[in-house]
mmCIF file of C-alpha atoms in Angstrom:
data_model
loop_
_atom_site.group_PDB
_atom_site.id
_atom_site.type_symbol
_atom_site.label_atom_id
_atom_site.label_comp_id
_atom_site.label_asym_id
_atom_site.label_seq_id
_atom_site.Cartn_x
_atom_site.Cartn_y
_atom_site.Cartn_z
ATOM 1 C CA MET P 1 -24.370 11.746 -15.271
ATOM 2 C CA THR P 2 -20.911 11.529 -16.771
ATOM 3 C CA LYS P 3 -18.993 8.404 -15.898
ATOM 4 C CA TYR P 4 -15.848 9.435 -14.045
ATOM 5 C CA THR P 5 -14.666 6.165 -12.546
ATOM 6 C CA LEU P 6 -13.303 2.797 -13.613
ATOM 7 C CA GLN P 7 -15.080 0.121 -11.583
ATOM 8 C CA ILE P 8 -15.062 -3.618 -11.038
ATOM 9 C CA THR P 9 -16.718 -5.951 -8.566
ATOM 10 C CA VAL P 10 -14.727 -8.913 -7.286
ATOM 11 C CA ASN P 11 -15.772 -12.012 -5.391
ATOM 12 C CA ARG P 12 -13.324 -11.508 -2.559
ATOM 13 C CA PRO P 13 -13.702 -10.487 1.063
ATOM 14 C CA TYR P 14 -12.816 -6.859 1.726
ATOM 15 C CA GLU P 15 -9.451 -7.363 3.500
ATOM 16 C CA GLU P 16 -8.270 -9.770 0.818
ATOM 17 C CA ALA P 17 -9.372 -7.350 -1.914
ATOM 18 C CA VAL P 18 -7.503 -4.435 -0.303
ATOM 19 C CA GLU P 19 -4.270 -6.429 -0.271
ATOM 20 C CA ALA P 20 -4.814 -7.576 -3.866
ATOM 21 C CA VAL P 21 -5.457 -3.976 -4.984
ATOM 22 C CA ARG P 22 -2.224 -2.843 -3.317
ATOM 23 C CA GLY P 23 -0.338 -5.593 -5.140
ATOM 24 C CA GLU P 24 -1.829 -4.859 -8.543
ATOM 25 C CA LEU P 25 -1.270 -1.120 -8.184
ATOM 26 C CA ALA P 26 2.375 -1.793 -7.306
ATOM 27 C CA ALA P 27 2.697 -4.114 -10.314
ATOM 28 C CA ALA P 28 1.340 -1.280 -12.488
ATOM 29 C CA GLY P 29 3.977 1.108 -11.116
ATOM 30 C CA PHE P 30 1.886 2.964 -8.537
ATOM 31 C CA GLY P 31 2.826 3.623 -4.941
ATOM 32 C CA ILE P 32 0.326 4.449 -2.215
ATOM 33 C CA LEU P 33 0.830 7.989 -0.878
ATOM 34 C CA THR P 34 -2.242 8.229 1.313
ATOM 35 C CA GLU P 35 -4.797 5.967 2.899
ATOM 36 C CA VAL P 36 -8.119 7.017 4.384
ATOM 37 C CA ASP P 37 -10.152 4.445 6.304
ATOM 38 C CA LEU P 38 -13.634 5.866 5.719
ATOM 39 C CA LYS P 39 -15.387 3.422 8.045
ATOM 40 C CA ALA P 40 -13.121 4.331 10.985
ATOM 41 C CA THR P 41 -13.113 8.055 10.210
ATOM 42 C CA LEU P 42 -16.889 8.377 9.911
ATOM 43 C CA LYS P 43 -17.393 6.316 13.061
ATOM 44 C CA ALA P 44 -14.961 8.503 15.020
ATOM 45 C CA LYS P 45 -16.198 11.848 13.672
ATOM 46 C CA LEU P 46 -19.931 11.269 13.190
ATOM 47 C CA GLU P 47 -20.745 8.098 15.148
ATOM 48 C CA VAL P 48 -22.164 6.514 11.977
ATOM 49 C CA ASP P 49 -21.546 3.064 10.589
ATOM 50 C CA VAL P 50 -20.760 2.517 6.925
ATOM 51 C CA ALA P 51 -19.469 -0.469 5.016
ATOM 52 C CA PRO P 52 -15.726 -1.069 5.270
ATOM 53 C CA GLN P 53 -14.015 1.097 2.675
ATOM 54 C CA VAL P 54 -10.682 2.711 2.123
ATOM 55 C CA ILE P 55 -9.422 5.407 -0.226
ATOM 56 C CA LEU P 56 -5.930 4.657 -1.496
ATOM 57 C CA GLY P 57 -4.107 7.653 -2.959
ATOM 58 C CA ALA P 58 -2.100 5.992 -5.740
ATOM 59 C CA CYS P 59 0.728 7.802 -7.496
ATOM 60 C CA ARG P 60 3.156 6.981 -10.267
ATOM 61 C CA PRO P 61 5.806 9.677 -9.689
ATOM 62 C CA GLN P 62 6.928 9.825 -13.323
ATOM 63 C CA LEU P 63 3.372 10.552 -14.484
ATOM 64 C CA ALA P 64 2.732 13.038 -11.683
ATOM 65 C CA HIS P 65 5.884 14.943 -12.616
ATOM 66 C CA GLN P 66 4.957 15.069 -16.302
ATOM 67 C CA ALA P 67 1.450 16.258 -15.446
ATOM 68 C CA LEU P 68 2.773 18.970 -13.127
ATOM 69 C CA GLN P 69 5.179 20.172 -15.806
ATOM 70 C CA ALA P 70 2.284 20.539 -18.233
ATOM 71 C CA GLU P 71 -0.176 22.057 -15.759
ATOM 72 C CA PRO P 72 0.936 22.902 -12.182
ATOM 73 C CA SER P 73 -2.654 23.219 -10.948
ATOM 74 C CA ILE P 74 -3.263 19.566 -11.843
ATOM 75 C CA ALA P 75 -1.828 18.846 -8.388
ATOM 76 C CA THR P 76 -5.339 19.443 -7.066
ATOM 77 C CA LEU P 77 -6.390 16.228 -8.827
ATOM 78 C CA LEU P 78 -3.470 14.125 -7.578
ATOM 79 C CA PRO P 79 -3.019 11.386 -6.461
ATOM 80 C CA CYS P 80 -5.259 8.943 -8.315
ATOM 81 C CA ASN P 81 -7.877 7.867 -5.795
ATOM 82 C CA VAL P 82 -8.731 4.173 -5.695
ATOM 83 C CA VAL P 83 -11.614 3.132 -3.442
ATOM 84 C CA VAL P 84 -12.050 -0.401 -2.128
ATOM 85 C CA ARG P 85 -15.526 -0.919 -0.634
ATOM 86 C CA ALA P 86 -17.166 -4.012 0.840
ATOM 87 C CA LEU P 87 -20.602 -4.849 -0.545
ATOM 88 C CA ASP P 88 -21.034 -7.880 1.713
ATOM 89 C CA ASP P 89 -18.840 -10.526 3.356
ATOM 90 C CA THR P 90 -17.625 -11.950 0.033
ATOM 91 C CA THR P 91 -18.028 -9.157 -2.528
ATOM 92 C CA THR P 92 -15.975 -5.996 -2.914
ATOM 93 C CA VAL P 93 -16.109 -3.041 -5.308
ATOM 94 C CA VAL P 94 -12.883 -1.485 -6.548
ATOM 95 C CA GLU P 95 -13.273 1.922 -8.123
ATOM 96 C CA ALA P 96 -10.686 4.390 -9.434
ATOM 97 C CA PHE P 97 -11.037 7.949 -10.646
ATOM 98 C CA ASP P 98 -10.728 7.763 -14.440
ATOM 99 C CA PRO P 99 -7.711 9.874 -15.489
ATOM 100 C CA GLU P 100 -9.500 10.718 -18.742
ATOM 101 C CA ALA P 101 -12.102 12.565 -16.679
ATOM 102 C CA MET P 102 -9.210 14.775 -15.567
ATOM 103 C CA MET P 103 -8.964 15.983 -19.157
ATOM 104 C CA SER P 104 -12.493 17.373 -19.110
ATOM 105 C CA ILE P 105 -11.647 19.250 -15.920
ATOM 106 C CA ALA P 106 -8.207 20.430 -17.046
ATOM 107 C CA GLY P 107 -9.444 21.772 -20.363
ATOM 108 C CA GLN P 108 -6.804 22.786 -22.894
ATOM 109 C CA ALA P 109 -3.751 21.517 -20.992
ATOM 110 C CA GLY P 110 -2.198 20.044 -24.104
ATOM 111 C CA ASP P 111 -0.778 16.837 -25.473
ATOM 112 C CA THR P 112 1.507 16.119 -22.510
ATOM 113 C CA LEU P 113 -1.387 15.954 -20.074
ATOM 114 C CA ARG P 114 -3.397 13.810 -22.489
ATOM 115 C CA THR P 115 -0.441 11.412 -22.773
ATOM 116 C CA VAL P 116 -0.153 11.227 -18.967
ATOM 117 C CA ALA P 117 -3.896 10.614 -18.569
ATOM 118 C CA THR P 118 -3.843 7.886 -21.220
ATOM 119 C CA ASP P 119 -0.860 6.157 -19.600
ATOM 120 C CA ALA P 120 -2.390 6.336 -16.113
ATOM 121 C CA ARG P 121 -5.732 5.037 -17.409
ATOM 122 C CA GLN P 122 -4.075 2.106 -19.176
ATOM 123 C CA ARG P 123 -2.172 1.190 -16.007
ATOM 124 C CA LEU P 124 -5.253 1.450 -13.779
ATOM 125 C CA THR P 125 -7.356 -0.517 -16.260
ATOM 126 C CA ALA P 126 -4.688 -3.243 -16.384
ATOM 127 C CA ALA P 127 -4.574 -3.415 -12.583
ATOM 128 C CA LEU P 128 -8.371 -3.740 -12.391
ATOM 129 C CA ALA P 129 -8.387 -6.391 -15.109
ATOM 130 C CA ALA P 130 -5.750 -8.369 -13.226
ATOM 131 C CA LEU P 131 -7.908 -8.224 -10.093
ATOM 132 C CA GLU P 132 -10.905 -9.542 -12.016
ATOM 133 C CA ASN P 133 -8.915 -12.374 -13.564
ATOM 134 C CA ASN P 134 -7.170 -13.615 -10.406
#
């Protein structure tokens, strides 16, 4: 299977990790456009219990605009999804869609899209590294 995410595991409780992820994404220039509480949604819709987890739809408007200029259909892959998922009471996984994987989906979209993907990946990688080191 092709690796399509950037992932770290942190020794932090879930709620603390979610707040730290928000902070590091903001420091990397991303805003949160959407938030999906998977635990609450699946409980309400299917009456099933899953580990606490949230999908944060992160966006850096400058990068989104550049990507859309290069390939309007890339909007189907926006925003960058970042998942925060509890493994247990003290351990949390943080996982982001790897923008470089977008390039394999987008095909021959050109240098502009590659530049955007590289920038977004560097920013997400830096945010994840900061989470691991703090």
